[in-house]
Coordinates of C-alpha atoms and ligand atoms in Angstrom, one line a residue:
X6 CA -25.8 23.8 -39.7
X7 CA -27.9 26.8 -40.9
X8 CA -27.9 28.0 -37.3
X9 CA -24.2 27.6 -37.1
X10 CA -23.7 29.6 -40.3
X11 CA -26.0 32.3 -39.1
X12 CA -24.1 32.5 -35.9
X13 CA -20.8 32.6 -37.8
X14 CA -22.1 35.5 -39.9
X15 CA -23.3 37.4 -36.9
X16 CA -20.1 36.7 -35.1
X17 CA -18.0 38.0 -38.0
X18 CA -20.0 41.3 -38.0
X19 CA -19.9 41.6 -34.2
X20 CA -16.2 40.9 -33.9
X21 CA -14.8 42.5 -37.0
X22 CA -12.5 44.6 -34.8
X23 CA -10.7 41.6 -33.5
X24 CA -7.7 40.1 -35.2
X25 CA -9.1 36.7 -34.8
X26 CA -12.2 35.1 -33.3
X27 CA -10.0 32.2 -32.0
X28 CA -6.3 31.9 -31.5
X29 CA -4.9 28.4 -31.0
X30 CA -1.5 28.3 -29.2
X31 CA 0.6 25.3 -30.3
X32 CA 0.8 23.5 -33.7
X33 CA 1.2 20.0 -32.3
X34 CA -1.2 17.1 -32.3
X35 CA -3.9 19.2 -30.5
X36 CA -3.4 22.5 -32.4
X37 CA -3.6 20.7 -35.8
X38 CA -7.0 19.1 -35.0
X39 CA -8.3 22.3 -33.3
X40 CA -7.6 24.5 -36.3
X41 CA -9.2 21.9 -38.6
X42 CA -12.4 22.0 -36.6
X43 CA -12.5 25.8 -36.4
X44 CA -11.8 26.5 -40.1
X45 CA -14.2 23.8 -41.2
X46 CA -16.8 25.9 -39.4
X47 CA -15.7 29.1 -41.1
X48 CA -14.3 30.6 -38.0
X49 CA -11.6 33.3 -38.4
X50 CA -8.8 31.5 -36.5
X51 CA -5.0 31.1 -36.5
X52 CA -2.4 28.9 -34.8
X53 CA 0.7 30.4 -33.2
X54 CA 3.7 28.3 -32.5
X55 CA 7.1 29.3 -31.2
X56 CA 8.9 26.6 -33.3
X57 CA 10.0 27.0 -36.9
X58 CA 7.4 24.4 -38.0
X59 CA 4.5 22.3 -36.9
X60 CA 4.6 19.0 -34.9
X61 CA 5.0 20.2 -31.3
X62 CA 6.6 17.3 -29.3
X63 CA 7.3 15.4 -32.5
X64 CA 9.1 18.5 -34.0
X65 CA 11.3 18.9 -30.9
X66 CA 12.1 15.4 -29.7
X67 CA 14.5 14.3 -32.4
X68 CA 16.8 12.3 -30.2
X69 CA 17.9 8.9 -31.4
X70 CA 15.4 6.2 -30.5
X71 CA 12.5 8.7 -30.1
X72 CA 9.3 6.8 -31.0
X73 CA 5.7 6.1 -29.9
X74 CA 5.0 4.0 -26.9
X75 CA 1.5 3.9 -28.3
X76 CA 0.6 1.5 -31.1
X77 CA 0.8 3.8 -34.2
X78 CA -2.7 3.1 -35.4
X79 CA -4.1 4.1 -32.0
X80 CA -2.2 7.3 -32.0
X81 CA -3.3 8.7 -35.4
X82 CA -6.3 11.0 -35.7
X83 CA -9.6 9.2 -35.9
X84 CA -11.7 12.0 -37.5
X85 CA -11.1 11.6 -41.2
X86 CA -11.9 8.4 -43.0
X87 CA -9.9 9.6 -46.0
X88 CA -6.9 10.0 -43.7
X89 CA -7.3 6.6 -42.2
X90 CA -7.6 5.1 -45.7
X91 CA -4.5 6.9 -47.0
X92 CA -1.9 6.8 -44.3
X93 CA 0.3 3.8 -44.0
X94 CA 2.1 3.3 -40.6
X95 CA 5.2 1.3 -41.3
X96 CA 6.0 0.2 -37.7
X97 CA 3.8 -0.9 -34.8
X98 CA 5.4 2.0 -32.8
X99 CA 6.3 4.8 -35.2
X100 CA 9.7 6.5 -34.9
X101 CA 9.8 10.3 -34.6
X102 CA 10.6 11.1 -38.2
X103 CA 7.6 9.1 -39.5
X104 CA 5.3 10.7 -36.9
X105 CA 6.5 14.2 -37.9
X106 CA 5.9 13.2 -41.6
X107 CA 2.4 12.1 -40.6
X108 CA 1.5 15.4 -38.9
X109 CA 2.9 17.3 -42.0
X110 CA 0.8 15.0 -44.2
X111 CA -2.3 15.8 -42.3
X112 CA -1.6 19.6 -42.3
X113 CA -0.9 19.5 -46.1
X114 CA -3.8 17.3 -47.0
X115 CA -6.3 19.6 -45.3
X116 CA -4.4 22.7 -46.3
X117 CA -4.0 23.8 -42.7
X118 CA -0.6 25.4 -42.9
X119 CA -2.1 28.6 -44.3
X120 CA -3.6 29.2 -40.8
X121 CA -0.4 28.6 -38.9
X122 CA 2.2 31.2 -37.9
X123 CA 5.6 29.9 -36.8
X124 CA 8.4 31.4 -34.6
X125 CA 5.5 33.2 -32.8
X126 CA 6.2 32.9 -29.2
X127 CA 3.3 34.1 -27.0
X128 CA 4.9 35.9 -24.1
X129 CA 1.9 37.3 -22.3
X130 CA -1.9 37.5 -22.6
X131 CA -4.4 39.6 -20.8
X132 CA -8.2 39.3 -20.6
X133 CA -10.1 42.5 -21.0
X134 CA -13.3 42.3 -19.0
X135 CA -14.9 45.3 -20.7
X136 CA -14.8 43.6 -24.1
X137 CA -14.5 39.9 -23.1
X138 CA -11.5 39.5 -25.3
X139 CA -7.9 38.5 -24.9
X140 CA -4.9 40.4 -26.1
X141 CA -1.8 38.3 -26.8
X142 CA 1.7 39.8 -26.8
X143 CA 4.1 38.0 -29.0
X144 CA 7.9 37.8 -28.9
X145 CA 8.1 39.7 -32.2
X146 CA 6.4 42.7 -30.6
X147 CA 3.0 42.2 -32.2
X148 CA -0.2 42.3 -30.2
X149 CA -3.2 40.2 -31.4
X150 CA -6.8 40.4 -30.1
X151 CA -9.1 37.5 -30.0
X152 CA -12.3 36.3 -28.3
X153 CA -11.1 32.8 -27.5
X154 CA -7.8 31.2 -26.8
X155 CA -7.3 27.4 -27.1
X156 CA -4.1 26.2 -25.4
X157 CA -2.5 23.3 -27.2
X158 CA 0.8 23.9 -25.5
X159 CA 1.6 20.3 -24.4
X160 CA 1.9 18.7 -21.0
X161 CA 5.6 17.7 -21.3
X162 CA 6.9 20.6 -23.5
X163 CA 9.2 22.6 -21.2
X164 CA 12.4 20.8 -20.5
X165 CA 14.2 21.2 -17.2
X166 CA 18.0 21.1 -16.8
X167 CA 19.8 20.3 -13.5
X168 CA 21.6 23.0 -11.7
X169 CA 25.1 21.4 -11.4
X170 CA 28.1 23.6 -10.8
X171 CA 30.1 24.3 -13.9
X172 CA 27.6 23.3 -16.6
X173 CA 28.5 26.3 -18.6
X174 CA 32.2 25.6 -18.4
X175 CA 31.9 22.4 -20.4
X176 CA 33.8 22.8 -23.7
X177 CA 32.1 20.0 -25.5
X178 CA 28.5 19.8 -26.7
X179 CA 25.7 19.6 -24.2
X180 CA 21.9 19.7 -24.5
X181 CA 18.6 18.3 -23.2
X182 CA 17.1 15.6 -25.6
X183 CA 14.2 18.0 -26.3
X184 CA 16.9 20.2 -28.0
X185 CA 18.8 17.4 -29.7
X186 CA 20.5 19.0 -32.7
X187 CA 18.3 18.8 -35.8
X188 CA 21.4 18.2 -38.0
X189 CA 22.8 14.6 -37.8
X190 CA 25.1 14.3 -34.8
X191 CA 28.0 12.0 -35.6
X192 CA 28.8 10.0 -32.4
X193 CA 31.5 7.9 -33.9
X194 CA 34.5 7.9 -31.6
X195 CA 32.8 10.2 -29.1
X196 CA 32.6 9.9 -25.3
X197 CA 29.1 10.5 -24.3
X198 CA 27.5 11.1 -20.9
X199 CA 23.8 10.8 -20.3
X200 CA 22.3 12.0 -17.0
X201 CA 18.9 10.6 -16.0
X202 CA 17.1 7.3 -16.6
X203 CA 13.6 8.3 -17.5
X204 CA 11.6 7.2 -20.5
X205 CA 13.6 9.6 -22.8
X206 CA 17.0 8.3 -21.7
X207 CA 15.8 4.7 -21.8
X208 CA 15.0 5.2 -25.5
X209 CA 18.3 7.0 -26.2
X210 CA 20.8 4.8 -24.4
X211 CA 20.6 1.7 -26.7
X212 CA 20.9 3.9 -29.8
X213 CA 23.8 5.9 -28.6
X214 CA 25.5 2.7 -27.4
X215 CA 25.5 1.5 -31.0
X216 CA 27.6 4.4 -32.2
X217 CA 29.5 6.1 -29.4
X218 CA 33.0 5.0 -28.4
X219 CA 32.0 5.2 -24.8
X220 CA 28.6 5.9 -23.1
X221 CA 28.4 6.6 -19.4
X222 CA 25.0 6.6 -17.8
X223 CA 24.5 8.6 -14.6
X224 CA 21.6 7.1 -12.7
X225 CA 20.2 8.8 -9.6
X226 CA 17.3 6.4 -9.2
X227 CA 16.6 3.2 -11.1
X228 CA 13.4 3.2 -13.2
X229 CA 11.3 0.1 -14.1
X230 CA 11.1 -0.4 -17.9
X231 CA 9.7 -3.1 -20.1
X232 CA 10.2 -4.2 -23.7
X233 CA 8.4 -2.3 -26.4
X234 CA 8.5 -5.4 -28.8
X235 CA 8.2 -3.2 -31.9
X236 CA 7.7 -4.8 -35.4
X237 CA 7.2 -3.6 -38.9
X238 CA 3.6 -3.3 -40.3
X239 CA 3.2 -5.1 -43.6
X240 CA 0.8 -4.0 -46.4
X241 CA -1.5 -6.9 -45.4
X242 CA -1.4 -5.9 -41.7
X243 CA -2.1 -2.3 -42.6
X244 CA -5.1 -3.3 -44.8
X245 CA -6.4 -5.3 -41.8
X246 CA -5.9 -2.4 -39.5
X247 CA -7.8 -0.1 -41.9
X248 CA -10.7 -2.6 -41.9
X249 CA -10.7 -2.6 -38.1
X250 CA -10.2 1.1 -37.4
X251 CA -13.8 1.5 -36.0
X252 CA -13.2 -1.4 -33.7
X253 CA -9.8 -0.1 -32.7
X254 CA -11.1 3.3 -31.7
X255 CA -14.1 1.9 -30.0
X256 CA -11.8 -0.3 -27.9
X257 CA -9.6 2.7 -27.0
X258 CA -12.7 4.6 -25.9
X259 CA -13.7 2.0 -23.3
X260 CA -10.3 1.3 -21.7
X261 CA -9.0 3.5 -18.9
X262 CA -5.8 4.4 -20.7
X263 CA -7.2 5.0 -24.2
X264 CA -5.3 2.0 -25.7
X265 CA -6.6 -1.3 -26.9
X266 CA -5.0 -2.8 -23.8
X267 CA -7.8 -3.6 -21.4
X268 CA -7.1 -4.5 -17.7
X269 CA -7.4 -8.2 -16.7
X270 CA -10.4 -8.1 -14.4
X271 CA -10.2 -11.8 -13.2
X272 CA -8.9 -10.6 -9.9
X273 CA -5.3 -11.0 -8.8
X274 CA -6.2 -13.3 -5.9
X275 CA -8.9 -15.2 -7.8
X276 CA -6.3 -16.9 -10.0
X277 CA -3.4 -19.1 -9.1
X278 CA 0.2 -17.8 -9.0
X279 CA 0.8 -20.0 -12.0
X280 CA -1.9 -18.3 -13.9
X281 CA -0.5 -14.9 -12.9
X282 CA 2.9 -15.9 -14.2
X283 CA 1.5 -17.2 -17.4
X284 CA -0.2 -13.9 -18.0
X285 CA 2.9 -11.9 -17.2
X286 CA 5.1 -14.1 -19.5
X287 CA 2.7 -13.4 -22.3
X288 CA 2.5 -9.7 -21.7
X289 CA 6.2 -9.2 -21.2
X290 CA 6.8 -10.8 -24.6
X291 CA 3.9 -8.9 -26.1
X292 CA 3.8 -5.4 -27.5
X293 CA 3.6 -2.0 -25.9
X294 CA 1.9 -1.1 -22.7
X295 CA 0.2 -4.5 -22.4
X296 CA 2.5 -5.4 -19.5
X297 CA 1.3 -2.4 -17.6
X298 CA -2.3 -1.9 -18.8
X299 CA -3.5 -5.4 -19.5
X300 CA -2.4 -6.5 -16.0
X301 CA -4.4 -7.2 -12.9
X302 CA -6.0 -4.0 -11.5
X303 CA -4.6 -4.8 -8.1
X304 CA -1.0 -4.1 -9.2
X305 CA -2.1 -0.4 -9.2
X306 CA -3.7 -0.4 -5.8
X307 CA -2.4 -3.2 -3.6
X308 CA 1.2 -3.1 -2.3
X309 CA 1.5 -6.9 -2.0
X310 CA 0.2 -7.6 -5.4
X311 CA 2.4 -4.9 -6.8
X312 CA 5.4 -6.4 -5.0
X313 CA 4.8 -9.9 -6.4
X314 CA 4.6 -8.5 -9.9
X315 CA 7.6 -6.2 -9.4
X316 CA 9.6 -9.3 -8.3
X317 CA 8.6 -11.0 -11.5
X318 CA 9.8 -8.0 -13.6
X319 CA 13.1 -7.9 -11.6
X320 CA 13.8 -11.5 -12.5
X321 CA 13.2 -10.8 -16.2
X322 CA 15.6 -7.9 -15.9
X323 CA 18.2 -10.1 -14.2
X324 CA 18.0 -12.6 -17.1
X325 CA 19.0 -9.9 -19.5
X326 CA 22.0 -8.4 -17.8
X327 CA 25.4 -10.3 -17.7
X328 CA 26.8 -8.6 -14.6
X329 CA 24.6 -9.3 -11.6
X330 CA 25.8 -6.2 -9.8
X331 CA 24.8 -4.0 -12.7
X332 CA 21.4 -5.8 -12.8
X333 CA 20.8 -5.0 -9.1
X334 CA 21.5 -1.4 -9.7
X335 CA 19.1 -1.2 -12.5
X336 CA 16.3 -2.8 -10.5
X337 CA 14.4 -0.1 -8.5
X338 CA 14.2 -0.8 -4.8
X339 CA 12.3 2.3 -3.7
X340 CA 9.1 1.8 -5.7
X341 CA 7.1 -0.8 -7.4
X342 CA 6.5 -1.4 -11.1
X343 CA 3.9 0.8 -12.8
X344 CA 3.6 3.4 -10.1
X345 CA 5.5 5.9 -12.3
X346 CA 4.9 6.1 -16.0
X347 CA 6.5 2.9 -17.4
X348 CA 9.2 3.6 -20.1
X349 CA 9.2 1.1 -22.9
X350 CA 12.5 0.0 -24.2
X351 CA 14.3 -1.8 -27.0
X352 CA 17.4 -3.6 -25.8
X353 CA 17.9 -1.1 -23.0
X354 CA 19.1 -3.7 -20.5
X355 CA 21.3 -5.4 -23.1
X356 CA 23.1 -2.1 -23.8
X357 CA 24.7 -2.5 -20.4
X358 CA 26.3 -5.8 -21.6
X359 CA 28.4 -3.8 -24.1
X360 CA 32.0 -3.0 -23.3
X361 CA 31.5 0.6 -24.2
X362 CA 28.6 1.3 -21.8
X363 CA 29.2 2.1 -18.1
X364 CA 26.6 2.7 -15.4
X365 CA 27.4 5.1 -12.7
X366 CA 24.8 4.8 -10.0
X367 CA 24.4 7.5 -7.4
X368 CA 25.1 4.9 -4.7
X369 CA 28.7 4.5 -6.1
X370 CA 29.5 8.0 -7.1
X371 CA 27.7 11.3 -7.2
X372 CA 28.2 14.2 -9.6
X373 CA 30.1 16.9 -8.0
X374 CA 30.6 19.4 -10.8
X375 CA 30.9 19.7 -14.6
X376 CA 34.3 20.8 -15.7
X377 CA 35.7 22.0 -19.1
X378 CA 36.5 18.4 -20.0
X379 CA 33.8 16.4 -18.4
X380 CA 32.2 15.4 -15.1
X381 CA 33.8 15.2 -11.8
X382 CA 32.2 12.7 -9.4
X383 CA 32.9 11.8 -5.8
X384 CA 34.9 8.8 -7.2
X385 CA 37.0 10.7 -9.9
X386 CA 36.9 12.6 -13.2
X387 CA 35.5 11.4 -16.5
X388 CA 36.2 13.1 -19.8
X389 CA 33.4 13.6 -22.3
X390 CA 32.8 15.1 -25.7
X391 CA 29.0 15.3 -25.3
X392 CA 26.8 15.6 -22.2
X393 CA 23.1 14.8 -22.5
X394 CA 20.9 16.1 -19.7
X395 CA 17.8 13.8 -20.0
X396 CA 16.5 15.3 -16.8
X397 CA 12.8 15.6 -17.5
X398 CA 10.2 18.4 -17.9
X399 CA 8.4 21.1 -16.0
X400 CA 5.4 18.9 -16.5
X401 CA 1.8 19.9 -17.0
X402 CA 1.9 23.5 -15.8
X403 CA 5.4 24.5 -17.2
X404 CA 4.1 25.5 -20.6
X405 CA 1.3 27.6 -19.0
X406 CA 3.6 29.2 -16.5
X407 CA 6.1 30.5 -19.0
X408 CA 3.3 32.7 -20.6
X409 CA 2.3 35.6 -18.4
X410 CA -1.4 34.9 -18.4
X411 CA -3.6 37.5 -16.7
X412 CA -7.3 36.8 -16.3
X413 CA -10.1 38.6 -14.4
X414 CA -8.9 41.4 -12.2
X415 CA -5.3 40.9 -13.3
X416 CA -5.0 37.5 -11.6
X417 CA -2.1 35.5 -12.9
X418 CA -2.5 31.9 -13.8
X419 CA 1.0 31.1 -12.6
X420 CA 0.0 32.6 -9.1
X421 CA -3.2 30.7 -9.0
X422 CA -1.3 27.5 -9.9
X423 CA 1.7 28.2 -7.6
X424 CA 1.1 25.1 -5.5
X425 CA -0.3 23.0 -8.4
X426 CA -3.0 23.2 -11.1
X427 CA -6.7 23.7 -10.4
X428 CA -9.0 23.4 -13.3
X429 CA -12.6 22.5 -14.3
X430 CA -12.4 19.2 -16.2
X431 CA -8.8 19.8 -17.2
X432 CA -10.3 22.1 -19.9
X433 CA -10.8 25.5 -18.3
X434 CA -10.0 27.6 -15.3
X435 CA -12.2 29.9 -13.2
X436 CA -11.0 33.5 -13.5
X437 CA -9.7 32.9 -17.0
X438 CA -12.8 33.2 -19.2
X439 CA -12.8 32.3 -22.9
X440 CA -9.7 30.2 -22.4
X441 CA -9.7 26.5 -23.1
X442 CA -7.0 23.8 -22.7
X443 CA -7.1 21.1 -25.3
X444 CA -6.5 19.4 -22.9
X445 CA -4.6 20.7 -19.8
X446 CA -3.6 19.4 -16.4
X447 CA -6.3 17.4 -14.5
X448 CA -7.8 15.9 -17.7
X449 CA -7.8 12.1 -18.0
X450 CA -4.3 11.7 -19.5
X451 CA -4.7 8.8 -21.9
X452 CA -3.1 7.8 -25.1
X453 CA -2.6 11.4 -25.9
X454 CA -4.4 12.0 -29.3
X455 CA -7.4 10.1 -27.8
X456 CA -7.4 12.7 -25.0
X457 CA -6.9 15.5 -27.4
X458 CA -9.9 14.5 -29.6
X459 CA -12.1 14.1 -26.5
X460 CA -11.2 17.6 -25.4
X461 CA -11.6 19.3 -28.7
X462 CA -14.8 17.4 -29.6
X463 CA -16.3 18.6 -26.3
X464 CA -14.9 22.2 -26.1
X465 CA -15.5 23.2 -29.7
X466 CA -19.3 22.9 -29.1
X467 CA -18.9 25.1 -26.0
X468 CA -17.6 27.8 -28.3
X469 CA -20.5 27.2 -30.7
X470 CA -23.0 27.3 -27.8
X471 CA -21.5 30.7 -26.7
X472 CA -21.9 32.1 -30.2
X473 CA -25.4 30.6 -30.8
X474 CA -26.7 32.0 -27.6
X475 CA -25.3 35.4 -28.5
X476 CA -22.9 35.4 -25.5
X477 CA -19.4 36.7 -25.5
X478 CA -18.0 34.9 -22.6
X479 CA -17.8 31.4 -21.0
X480 CA -16.1 30.7 -17.7
X481 CA -15.9 27.8 -15.3
X482 CA -17.6 28.6 -12.0
X483 CA -15.6 28.5 -8.8
X484 CA -17.9 25.9 -7.3
X485 CA -17.5 23.6 -10.3
X486 CA -13.8 24.0 -10.3
X487 CA -13.6 23.2 -6.6
X488 CA -15.8 20.1 -7.2
X489 CA -13.5 18.9 -10.0
X490 CA -10.4 19.5 -7.9
X491 CA -11.9 17.4 -5.2
X492 CA -12.6 14.6 -7.6
X493 CA -9.1 14.8 -8.9
X494 CA -7.6 14.6 -5.4
X495 CA -9.9 11.6 -4.6
X496 CA -8.7 9.9 -7.8
X497 CA -5.2 9.7 -6.4
X498 CA -6.3 8.0 -3.1
X499 CA -6.8 4.4 -4.2
X500 CA -3.8 4.2 -6.4
X501 CA -0.2 3.5 -5.5
X502 CA 0.8 6.2 -8.0
X503 CA 0.0 8.7 -5.2
X504 CA 3.5 7.9 -3.9
X505 CA 5.2 8.4 -7.3
X506 CA 8.4 10.4 -7.1
X507 CA 7.8 11.7 -10.6
X508 CA 5.8 14.2 -12.6
X509 CA 2.6 12.3 -11.7
X510 CA 2.7 13.9 -8.3
X511 CA 4.5 17.0 -9.5
X512 CA 8.0 16.1 -8.3
X513 CA 11.0 17.6 -10.1
X514 CA 14.2 18.1 -8.2
X515 CA 15.2 20.8 -10.6
X516 CA 12.3 23.1 -9.8
X517 CA 11.6 25.1 -6.7
X518 CA 8.3 24.2 -5.2
X519 CA 8.3 20.7 -6.8
X520 CA 9.8 18.9 -3.8
X521 CA 8.7 15.3 -3.1
X522 CA 5.7 15.3 -0.8
X523 CA 4.2 18.6 -2.0
X524 CA 1.8 16.8 -4.2
X525 CA 0.6 18.6 -7.3
X526 CA -2.5 16.9 -8.6
X527 CA -1.7 16.8 -12.3
X528 CA -3.9 13.9 -13.4
X529 CA -7.5 12.8 -13.3
X530 CA -7.0 9.1 -12.5
X531 CA -10.4 7.6 -12.9
X532 CA -9.8 6.8 -16.5
X533 CA -10.9 7.9 -20.0
X534 CA -14.4 6.3 -20.0
X535 CA -15.5 7.9 -16.7
X536 CA -14.1 11.2 -17.8
X537 CA -16.0 11.1 -21.1
X538 CA -19.2 10.1 -19.4
X539 CA -18.8 13.1 -17.1
X540 CA -18.3 15.4 -20.1
X541 CA -21.4 14.0 -21.8
X542 CA -23.5 14.5 -18.6
X543 CA -22.4 18.0 -18.2
X544 CA -23.2 18.8 -21.9
X545 CA -26.6 17.2 -21.5
X546 CA -27.1 19.3 -18.4
X547 CA -26.8 22.7 -20.2
X548 CA -23.1 22.8 -19.5
X549 CA -23.4 22.7 -15.8
X550 CA -20.5 24.4 -14.1
X551 CA -19.9 26.9 -17.0
X552 CA -21.3 30.4 -16.7
X553 CA -22.1 32.0 -20.1
X554 CA -22.7 35.8 -20.4
Ligands
NAP606 P1 11.7 11.9 -16.4 O1 10.9 10.7 -16.5 O2 11.3 13.0 -15.5 O3 13.1 11.4 -16.0 C1 14.1 12.3 -15.7 C2 15.3 11.5 -15.2 O4 16.4 12.4 -14.9 C3 15.1 10.7 -13.9 O5 15.9 9.6 -14.0 C4 15.6 11.7 -12.9 O6 16.1 11.0 -11.7 C5 16.8 12.2 -13.6 N1 17.2 13.5 -13.1 C6 16.5 14.7 -13.0 N2 17.2 15.7 -12.5 C7 18.4 15.2 -12.1 C8 19.5 15.7 -11.5 N3 19.5 17.0 -11.2 N4 20.6 14.9 -11.3 C9 20.5 13.6 -11.7 N5 19.5 13.0 -12.3 C10 18.4 13.8 -12.5 O7 11.9 12.6 -17.8 P2 11.8 11.9 -19.3 O8 12.6 10.7 -19.3 O9 12.1 13.0 -20.2 O10 10.3 11.5 -19.4 C11 9.2 12.3 -19.1 C12 8.0 11.8 -19.7 O11 7.9 12.1 -21.1 C13 7.8 10.3 -19.6 O12 7.4 9.9 -18.3 C14 6.7 10.1 -20.7 O13 5.4 10.4 -20.2 C15 7.2 11.2 -21.7 N6 7.9 10.5 -22.8 C16 7.2 9.8 -23.7 C17 7.9 9.0 -24.6 C18 7.0 8.2 -25.6 O14 5.8 8.3 -25.6 N7 7.6 7.5 -26.4 C19 9.3 9.0 -24.7 C20 10.0 9.8 -23.8 C21 9.3 10.5 -22.8 P3 15.1 10.8 -10.5 O15 14.2 9.6 -10.8 O16 16.0 10.5 -9.3 O17 14.3 12.0 -10.3

């Protein structure tokens, strides 16, 4: 601690000319924890966020039905006993307003808001090799200098809209769910269209169906989904959760996905079909990602095992939908269950049993253009008051690409990543010194706050190490980065997810260069425990792969 303080004092003297020692970009789940760590150490730091307030994804995604797919108590921060003791989650899977309240509660409790600057969009940043510092150019015209930049910009934070002829001609309201109006939107008597059937849409549809006069869902490709099975958390249950927090976080640390759900390792073919069905019945009727992550490992790697399980889910879907033709359209035929990120739903399939809900599958009619009054398809015109484009995100690299980031010798990050990300540990990039992602593409994407804490708990000591050794620069070596990239590519090979037509492989039909088949290696798929073990080994090995100077 004394050493730390000495280093801090020296640092302040050395860098008095800089606006900040560390700038954190993004006041979401990652930025909030990062600024807490830094200011606890007495580091001169600030958080910049383009939004009007904190919360990141939970500030933006205000659409009806937005809620955790993670058990609430596994999503909260683990680093403050006081916080764990004080906060009461009211639902197993917290809805967006409660999560936003939680993040505000954390910021206020630890007085972190004083370090945050809102409506501060970072447009460009340049690394100066003569001083080992970054200069950030903000939308408001300011320039800020700093030694280190921590990017907490999110992995799904840049929405993508389709490019359909006539979108601007529409005279009703239209938006992406990420930009769902903050003021309450009265859907009573409204004709609503929703385009897309991803996790976002699957949360929205049952909610809009409750209110709107008519809801029309435009589906290009069916998506597997499974019940969330949410429930309230009583005072007694919360007291029990509080007692078990250590156990809960320990369990999250040893499962591949960072949840309490651990895979069934009995072996798909070592048990009878009856036993498999017994497990699936239990998981389908149980909460959260159990049906995906507590399953046999083979469903992720073996096509036959996956097909048998997908058949089981298809039958469960059929049981929930009155019209067999609609049911068949909602059951994916082009990929198996769990190869893409599984959306969790609450009465999603039952929504299609309502008279006011219509499914238009691309096999029946395709969107031709948007008109002033609605949507014209190959089978006719539909009038709408509201069109929701739930068409996904420029995942993983989008939030980095929209900042003009120039590293050593003026190299642009967006050029380096033109064909997909390449990183060291999902935390740093060769050629971009003193920049850390908390975390970024190619980290082990687990239950997100668990991944955030892993990243910040590891990278903050890298900063301390830099200060303590009297250095002014850290940078991933090219060799280490290549090694990590190789490991990430290998981590796709055993898993059926390598065929996913989704952000997992970088597919997005609304973005050039994101065509299916041009795989972008966005994820490290060997799981959280292996990832954490690697980080520990690197740390113990004097931060192998990082050059300090
Ligand atoms: P998504 O999974 O990428 O889904 C986008 C949907 O829009 C797909 O059905 C896609 O069809 C369709 N689409 C895209 N462009 C289209 C076009 N031009 N014309 C017609 N259809 C088009 O996006 P998302 O639903 O926003 O979910 C993204 C991720 O966010 C999720 O996988 C999840 O990780 C995260 N998320 C998390 C939560 C949570 O934790 N509770 C909730 C929501 C989202 P195709 O399949 O044919 O491409």
